[in-house]
GROMACS .gro file of N, CA, C and O in nm:
model
  368
    1MET      N    1   0.555  -0.754   1.635
    1MET     CA    2   0.436  -0.692   1.556
    1MET      C    3   0.412  -0.844   1.448
    1MET      O    4   0.574  -0.827   1.409
    2ALA      N    5   0.363  -0.951   1.487
    2ALA     CA    6   0.370  -1.030   1.386
    2ALA      C    7   0.285  -1.037   1.318
    2ALA      O    8   0.125  -0.932   1.325
    3VAL      N    9   0.312  -1.056   1.195
    3VAL     CA   10   0.172  -1.117   1.123
    3VAL      C   11   0.163  -1.237   1.072
    3VAL      O   12   0.173  -1.333   1.090
    4LEU      N   13  -0.020  -1.222   1.031
    4LEU     CA   14  -0.042  -1.344   1.043
    4LEU      C   15  -0.102  -1.433   0.934
    4LEU      O   16  -0.128  -1.299   0.837
    5THR      N   17  -0.116  -1.528   0.966
    5THR     CA   18  -0.145  -1.609   0.803
    5THR      C   19  -0.240  -1.603   0.745
    5THR      O   20  -0.380  -1.609   0.867
    6THR      N   21  -0.323  -1.488   0.645
    6THR     CA   22  -0.470  -1.536   0.603
    6THR      C   23  -0.391  -1.548   0.459
    6THR      O   24  -0.336  -1.622   0.404
    7ARG      N   25  -0.580  -1.488   0.388
    7ARG     CA   26  -0.501  -1.604   0.257
    7ARG      C   27  -0.447  -1.479   0.138
    7ARG      O   28  -0.393  -1.381   0.194
    8ARG      N   29  -0.434  -1.527   0.066
    8ARG     CA   30  -0.255  -1.410  -0.004
    8ARG      C   31  -0.371  -1.360  -0.149
    8ARG      O   32  -0.346  -1.261  -0.140
    9ASN      N   33  -0.521  -1.400  -0.115
    9ASN     CA   34  -0.551  -1.279  -0.248
    9ASN      C   35  -0.616  -1.201  -0.191
    9ASN      O   36  -0.571  -1.050  -0.264
   10ASP      N   37  -0.599  -1.178  -0.085
   10ASP     CA   38  -0.651  -1.096  -0.068
   10ASP      C   39  -0.606  -0.935  -0.028
   10ASP      O   40  -0.650  -0.804   0.017
   11ARG      N   41  -0.446  -0.982  -0.001
   11ARG     CA   42  -0.384  -0.868  -0.058
   11ARG      C   43  -0.348  -0.798  -0.129
   11ARG      O   44  -0.371  -0.699  -0.185
   12ARG      N   45  -0.369  -0.867  -0.223
   12ARG     CA   46  -0.361  -0.904  -0.340
   12ARG      C   47  -0.516  -0.739  -0.399
   12ARG      O   48  -0.499  -0.717  -0.425
   13THR      N   49  -0.548  -0.853  -0.395
   13THR     CA   50  -0.714  -0.734  -0.362
   13THR      C   51  -0.711  -0.605  -0.392
   13THR      O   52  -0.744  -0.531  -0.370
   14HIS      N   53  -0.637  -0.602  -0.174
   14HIS     CA   54  -0.629  -0.417  -0.173
   14HIS      C   55  -0.557  -0.394  -0.273
   14HIS      O   56  -0.568  -0.236  -0.209
   15LEU      N   57  -0.401  -0.427  -0.240
   15LEU     CA   58  -0.354  -0.336  -0.307
   15LEU      C   59  -0.393  -0.291  -0.427
   15LEU      O   60  -0.322  -0.224  -0.465
   16ASP      N   61  -0.415  -0.353  -0.473
   16ASP     CA   62  -0.571  -0.332  -0.687
   16ASP      C   63  -0.598  -0.236  -0.611
   16ASP      O   64  -0.570  -0.147  -0.686
   17ALA      N   65  -0.699  -0.221  -0.482
   17ALA     CA   66  -0.786  -0.104  -0.447
   17ALA      C   67  -0.663   0.046  -0.477
   17ALA      O   68  -0.733   0.150  -0.526
   18LEU      N   69  -0.606  -0.019  -0.378
   18LEU     CA   70  -0.494   0.131  -0.415
   18LEU      C   71  -0.402   0.154  -0.500
   18LEU      O   72  -0.419   0.267  -0.513
   19ARG      N   73  -0.369   0.108  -0.551
   19ARG     CA   74  -0.293   0.133  -0.697
   19ARG      C   75  -0.373   0.178  -0.789
   19ARG      O   76  -0.333   0.261  -0.857
   20ALA      N   77  -0.552   0.160  -0.788
   20ALA     CA   78  -0.727   0.234  -0.859
   20ALA      C   79  -0.697   0.396  -0.812
   20ALA      O   80  -0.653   0.437  -0.935
   21ALA      N   81  -0.660   0.393  -0.665
   21ALA     CA   82  -0.671   0.472  -0.630
   21ALA      C   83  -0.564   0.573  -0.670
   21ALA      O   84  -0.581   0.721  -0.690
   22VAL      N   85  -0.391   0.497  -0.648
   22VAL     CA   86  -0.275   0.562  -0.743
   22VAL      C   87  -0.275   0.591  -0.798
   22VAL      O   88  -0.248   0.791  -0.855
   23GLU      N   89  -0.302   0.559  -0.916
   23GLU     CA   90  -0.340   0.537  -1.100
   23GLU      C   91  -0.454   0.793  -1.142
   23GLU      O   92  -0.384   0.711  -1.164
   24ALA      N   93  -0.557   0.746  -1.023
   24ALA     CA   94  -0.647   0.812  -1.027
   24ALA      C   95  -0.557   0.995  -1.056
   24ALA      O   96  -0.616   1.114  -1.061
   25ARG      N   97  -0.453   0.972  -0.965
   25ARG     CA   98  -0.347   1.173  -0.908
   25ARG      C   99  -0.278   1.163  -1.051
   25ARG      O  100  -0.210   1.015  -1.068
   26ARG      N  101  -0.299   1.220  -1.050
   26ARG     CA  102  -0.201   1.246  -1.199
   26ARG      C  103  -0.055   1.315  -1.174
   26ARG      O  104   0.037   1.268  -1.233
   27GLU      N  105  -0.051   1.286  -1.058
   27GLU     CA  106   0.095   1.339  -0.987
   27GLU      C  107   0.176   1.208  -0.923
   27GLU      O  108   0.284   1.276  -0.902
   28LEU      N  109   0.133   1.092  -0.945
   28LEU     CA  110   0.172   0.969  -0.903
   28LEU      C  111   0.162   0.868  -1.035
   28LEU      O  112   0.120   0.860  -1.046
   29ALA      N  113   0.222   0.769  -0.990
   29ALA     CA  114   0.246   0.660  -1.066
   29ALA      C  115   0.258   0.593  -1.017
   29ALA      O  116   0.345   0.547  -0.909
   30CYS      N  117   0.234   0.432  -1.095
   30CYS     CA  118   0.217   0.342  -0.891
   30CYS      C  119   0.296   0.243  -1.022
   30CYS      O  120   0.212   0.212  -1.156
   31GLU      N  121   0.340   0.104  -0.975
   31GLU     CA  122   0.265  -0.063  -1.006
   31GLU      C  123   0.245  -0.143  -0.968
   31GLU      O  124   0.353  -0.099  -0.761
   32VAL      N  125   0.281  -0.235  -0.964
   32VAL     CA  126   0.211  -0.331  -0.847
   32VAL      C  127   0.477  -0.453  -0.832
   32VAL      O  128   0.377  -0.515  -0.976
   33VAL      N  129   0.453  -0.482  -0.763
   33VAL     CA  130   0.534  -0.600  -0.800
   33VAL      C  131   0.574  -0.680  -0.717
   33VAL      O  132   0.520  -0.668  -0.547
   34VAL      N  133   0.648  -0.783  -0.755
   34VAL     CA  134   0.610  -0.896  -0.642
   34VAL      C  135   0.821  -0.867  -0.576
   34VAL      O  136   0.851  -0.923  -0.662
   35ARG      N  137   0.815  -0.978  -0.513
   35ARG     CA  138   0.912  -0.925  -0.480
   35ARG      C  139   0.942  -1.112  -0.371
   35ARG      O  140   0.836  -1.082  -0.259
   36ARG      N  141   1.015  -1.200  -0.370
   36ARG     CA  142   0.980  -1.362  -0.274
   36ARG      C  143   0.842  -1.328  -0.233
   36ARG      O  144   0.846  -1.389  -0.128
   37GLY      N  145   0.765  -1.365  -0.381
   37GLY     CA  146   0.574  -1.394  -0.367
   37GLY      C  147   0.550  -1.296  -0.293
   37GLY      O  148   0.371  -1.303  -0.235
   38VAL      N  149   0.560  -1.200  -0.247
   38VAL     CA  150   0.495  -1.141  -0.196
   38VAL      C  151   0.417  -0.964  -0.223
   38VAL      O  152   0.562  -0.957  -0.294
   39ALA      N  153   0.408  -0.867  -0.254
   39ALA     CA  154   0.296  -0.805  -0.304
   39ALA      C  155   0.300  -0.680  -0.289
   39ALA      O  156   0.289  -0.710  -0.171
   40TRP      N  157   0.311  -0.548  -0.354
   40TRP     CA  158   0.380  -0.400  -0.310
   40TRP      C  159   0.330  -0.343  -0.351
   40TRP      O  160   0.342  -0.343  -0.503
   41VAL      N  161   0.316  -0.204  -0.417
   41VAL     CA  162   0.269  -0.098  -0.447
   41VAL      C  163   0.374  -0.037  -0.483
   41VAL      O  164   0.399   0.105  -0.362
   42SER      N  165   0.416   0.005  -0.570
   42SER     CA  166   0.544   0.059  -0.550
   42SER      C  167   0.569   0.228  -0.590
   42SER      O  168   0.449   0.205  -0.715
   43VAL      N  169   0.470   0.364  -0.557
   43VAL     CA  170   0.502   0.478  -0.564
   43VAL      C  171   0.539   0.576  -0.546
   43VAL      O  172   0.644   0.573  -0.519
   44ALA      N  173   0.540   0.615  -0.632
   44ALA     CA  174   0.704   0.718  -0.740
   44ALA      C  175   0.589   0.880  -0.809
   44ALA      O  176   0.454   0.860  -0.808
   45GLY      N  177   0.645   0.994  -0.726
   45GLY     CA  178   0.585   1.114  -0.667
   45GLY      C  179   0.627   1.233  -0.817
   45GLY      O  180   0.735   1.095  -0.878
   46SER      N  181   0.645   1.330  -0.879
   46SER     CA  182   0.641   1.434  -0.989
   46SER      C  183   0.795   1.426  -0.992
   46SER      O  184   0.871   1.452  -1.106
   47SER      N  185   0.838   1.429  -0.827
   47SER     CA  186   1.017   1.426  -0.840
   47SER      C  187   1.044   1.296  -0.837
   47SER      O  188   1.213   1.291  -0.745
   48GLN      N  189   0.973   1.245  -0.879
   48GLN     CA  190   1.028   1.062  -0.881
   48GLN      C  191   1.068   0.989  -0.790
   48GLN      O  192   1.180   0.865  -0.720
   49ALA      N  193   1.114   1.067  -0.703
   49ALA     CA  194   1.110   1.026  -0.556
   49ALA      C  195   0.969   0.842  -0.577
   49ALA      O  196   0.892   0.858  -0.656
   50ARG      N  197   1.042   0.721  -0.499
   50ARG     CA  198   0.957   0.608  -0.471
   50ARG      C  199   0.967   0.578  -0.358
   50ARG      O  200   1.054   0.574  -0.260
   51VAL      N  201   0.836   0.567  -0.304
   51VAL     CA  202   0.820   0.440  -0.222
   51VAL      C  203   0.738   0.328  -0.218
   51VAL      O  204   0.655   0.259  -0.332
   52GLU      N  205   0.682   0.268  -0.153
   52GLU     CA  206   0.653   0.068  -0.149
   52GLU      C  207   0.582   0.091  -0.016
   52GLU      O  208   0.619   0.189   0.094
   53VAL      N  209   0.448   0.035  -0.061
   53VAL     CA  210   0.342   0.008   0.041
   53VAL      C  211   0.290  -0.131   0.038
   53VAL      O  212   0.266  -0.241  -0.073
   54GLY      N  213   0.274  -0.162   0.122
   54GLY     CA  214   0.269  -0.317   0.130
   54GLY      C  215   0.052  -0.369   0.240
   54GLY      O  216   0.112  -0.240   0.283
   55CYS      N  217   0.108  -0.507   0.293
   55CYS     CA  218  -0.098  -0.458   0.301
   55CYS      C  219  -0.014  -0.588   0.367
   55CYS      O  220  -0.034  -0.690   0.279
   56ASP      N  221  -0.089  -0.565   0.521
   56ASP     CA  222  -0.079  -0.773   0.587
   56ASP      C  223  -0.198  -0.733   0.688
   56ASP      O  224  -0.297  -0.658   0.747
   57TYR      N  225  -0.219  -0.876   0.693
   57TYR     CA  226  -0.346  -0.814   0.839
   57TYR      C  227  -0.229  -0.845   0.937
   57TYR      O  228  -0.207  -0.956   1.016
   58LEU      N  229  -0.346  -0.741   1.026
   58LEU     CA  230  -0.283  -0.760   1.202
   58LEU      C  231  -0.381  -0.703   1.230
   58LEU      O  232  -0.442  -0.558   1.208
   59ARG      N  233  -0.332  -0.691   1.404
   59ARG     CA  234  -0.474  -0.700   1.467
   59ARG      C  235  -0.623  -0.664   1.425
   59ARG      O  236  -0.681  -0.641   1.455
   60SER      N  237  -0.668  -0.792   1.377
   60SER     CA  238  -0.782  -0.857   1.310
   60SER      C  239  -0.835  -0.801   1.200
   60SER      O  240  -0.927  -0.784   1.245
   61GLY      N  241  -0.689  -0.738   1.125
   61GLY     CA  242  -0.783  -0.653   1.052
   61GLY      C  243  -0.696  -0.645   0.886
   61GLY      O  244  -0.551  -0.654   0.917
   62TRP      N  245  -0.670  -0.618   0.769
   62TRP     CA  246  -0.590  -0.566   0.681
   62TRP      C  247  -0.596  -0.488   0.695
   62TRP      O  248  -0.646  -0.334   0.770
   63TRP      N  249  -0.438  -0.376   0.643
   63TRP     CA  250  -0.348  -0.318   0.703
   63TRP      C  251  -0.288  -0.269   0.581
   63TRP      O  252  -0.153  -0.289   0.474
   64PHE      N  253  -0.255  -0.088   0.535
   64PHE     CA  254  -0.199  -0.085   0.468
   64PHE      C  255  -0.034  -0.008   0.559
   64PHE      O  256  -0.067  -0.009   0.655
   65THR      N  257   0.082  -0.117   0.484
   65THR     CA  258   0.219  -0.031   0.622
   65THR      C  259   0.256   0.033   0.518
   65THR      O  260   0.282  -0.022   0.320
   66TRP      N  261   0.388   0.026   0.521
   66TRP     CA  262   0.527   0.147   0.482
   66TRP      C  263   0.567  -0.046   0.420
   66TRP      O  264   0.534  -0.141   0.539
   67ALA      N  265   0.762  -0.010   0.416
   67ALA     CA  266   0.769  -0.067   0.332
   67ALA      C  267   0.816  -0.198   0.483
   67ALA      O  268   0.895  -0.291   0.493
   68ASP      N  269   0.884  -0.056   0.564
   68ASP     CA  270   0.917  -0.103   0.681
   68ASP      C  271   0.826  -0.164   0.810
   68ASP      O  272   0.913  -0.189   0.899
   69GLY      N  273   0.695  -0.136   0.794
   69GLY     CA  274   0.634  -0.217   0.919
   69GLY      C  275   0.557  -0.146   0.980
   69GLY      O  276   0.430  -0.177   0.983
   70ARG      N  277   0.536  -0.022   0.949
   70ARG     CA  278   0.545   0.048   1.005
   70ARG      C  279   0.321   0.128   0.940
   70ARG      O  280   0.321   0.086   0.846
   71LEU      N  281   0.246   0.066   1.068
   71LEU     CA  282   0.109   0.172   1.016
   71LEU      C  283   0.070   0.191   0.918
   71LEU      O  284   0.117   0.339   0.945
   72ILE      N  285   0.037   0.222   0.814
   72ILE     CA  286   0.027   0.374   0.756
   72ILE      C  287  -0.162   0.406   0.766
   72ILE      O  288  -0.194   0.470   0.849
   73ALA      N  289  -0.270   0.254   0.721
   73ALA     CA  290  -0.410   0.296   0.770
   73ALA      C  291  -0.511   0.167   0.671
   73ALA      O  292  -0.419   0.037   0.626
   74PRO      N  293  -0.584   0.166   0.815
   74PRO     CA  294  -0.681   0.063   0.738
   74PRO      C  295  -0.690  -0.021   0.572
   74PRO      O  296  -0.718   0.144   0.546
   75VAL      N  297  -0.707  -0.126   0.547
   75VAL     CA  298  -0.749  -0.120   0.444
   75VAL      C  299  -0.883  -0.066   0.357
   75VAL      O  300  -0.908   0.002   0.245
   76ARG      N  301  -0.964   0.040   0.481
   76ARG     CA  302  -1.030   0.029   0.430
   76ARG      C  303  -1.155   0.180   0.350
   76ARG      O  304  -1.115   0.255   0.359
   77ASP      N  305  -0.928   0.217   0.395
   77ASP     CA  306  -0.934   0.432   0.418
   77ASP      C  307  -0.786   0.396   0.277
   77ASP      O  308  -0.692   0.450   0.304
   78VAL      N  309  -0.934   0.381   0.198
   78VAL     CA  310  -0.744   0.448   0.070
   78VAL      C  311  -0.774   0.586   0.070
   78VAL      O  312  -0.669   0.535   0.006
   79GLN      N  313  -0.819   0.605   0.046
   79GLN     CA  314  -0.842   0.764  -0.006
   79GLN      C  315  -0.739   0.842   0.141
   79GLN      O  316  -0.539   0.881   0.101
   80CYS      N  317  -0.716   0.807   0.258
   80CYS     CA  318  -0.589   0.825   0.376
   80CYS      C  319  -0.473   0.796   0.310
   80CYS      O  320  -0.372   0.864   0.333
   81VAL      N  321  -0.429   0.662   0.267
   81VAL     CA  322  -0.327   0.628   0.198
   81VAL      C  323  -0.311   0.696   0.114
   81VAL      O  324  -0.193   0.765   0.043
   82VAL      N  325  -0.379   0.758   0.003
   82VAL     CA  326  -0.343   0.798  -0.098
   82VAL      C  327  -0.314   1.002  -0.067
   82VAL      O  328  -0.193   1.030  -0.089
   83ASP      N  329  -0.345   1.063   0.048
   83ASP     CA  330  -0.333   1.173   0.070
   83ASP      C  331  -0.200   1.139   0.125
   83ASP      O  332  -0.133   1.232   0.139
   84ARG      N  333  -0.183   1.048   0.237
   84ARG     CA  334   0.013   0.997   0.306
   84ARG      C  335   0.064   0.986   0.163
   84ARG      O  336   0.215   1.052   0.248
   85LEU      N  337   0.112   0.959   0.100
   85LEU     CA  338   0.160   0.905  -0.022
   85LEU      C  339   0.155   1.057  -0.107
   85LEU      O  340   0.401   1.131  -0.100
   86VAL      N  341   0.102   1.118  -0.179
   86VAL     CA  342   0.125   1.260  -0.171
   86VAL      C  343   0.149   1.304  -0.053
   86VAL      O  344   0.297   1.435  -0.099
   87ASP      N  345   0.139   1.342  -0.005
   87ASP     CA  346   0.215   1.464   0.114
   87ASP      C  347   0.419   1.410   0.153
   87ASP      O  348   0.479   1.464   0.140
   88GLY      N  349   0.405   1.236   0.125
   88GLY     CA  350   0.539   1.137   0.193
   88GLY      C  351   0.603   1.184   0.079
   88GLY      O  352   0.795   1.192   0.053
   89LEU      N  353   0.539   1.219   0.002
   89LEU     CA  354   0.689   1.243  -0.195
   89LEU      C  355   0.732   1.364  -0.189
   89LEU      O  356   0.755   1.433  -0.325
   90GLY      N  357   0.633   1.438  -0.164
   90GLY     CA  358   0.620   1.604  -0.135
   90GLY      C  359   0.549   1.666  -0.269
   90GLY      O  360   0.619   1.732  -0.338
   91ASP      N  361   0.457   1.592  -0.317
   91ASP     CA  362   0.370   1.638  -0.450
   91ASP      C  363   0.246   1.699  -0.393
   91ASP      O  364   0.176   1.712  -0.497
   92GLY      N  365   0.201   1.745  -0.296
   92GLY     CA  366   0.127   1.752  -0.272
   92GLY      C  367   0.059   1.929  -0.230
   92GLY      O  368   0.211   1.992  -0.245
   0.00000   0.00000   0.00000
């Protein structure tokens, strides 16, 4: 799966939208982290388990991805990502 070159600001905009949605959930905590110039949202559940979510331009559109590159959902479906985070962190 190739990552296509696109504007860096779009990635941060989508990650900020995800961060805001995650922060609205009392059972989740998060922060935006930057490693090697790439931003991620690091999310922790009430059990302190942690996952990282990225955002990449793939298949002609922006997608939220797990840290290993697997797709979660298109950026237009932030609620789906939050639901998957709750399920994945065992806080649902």
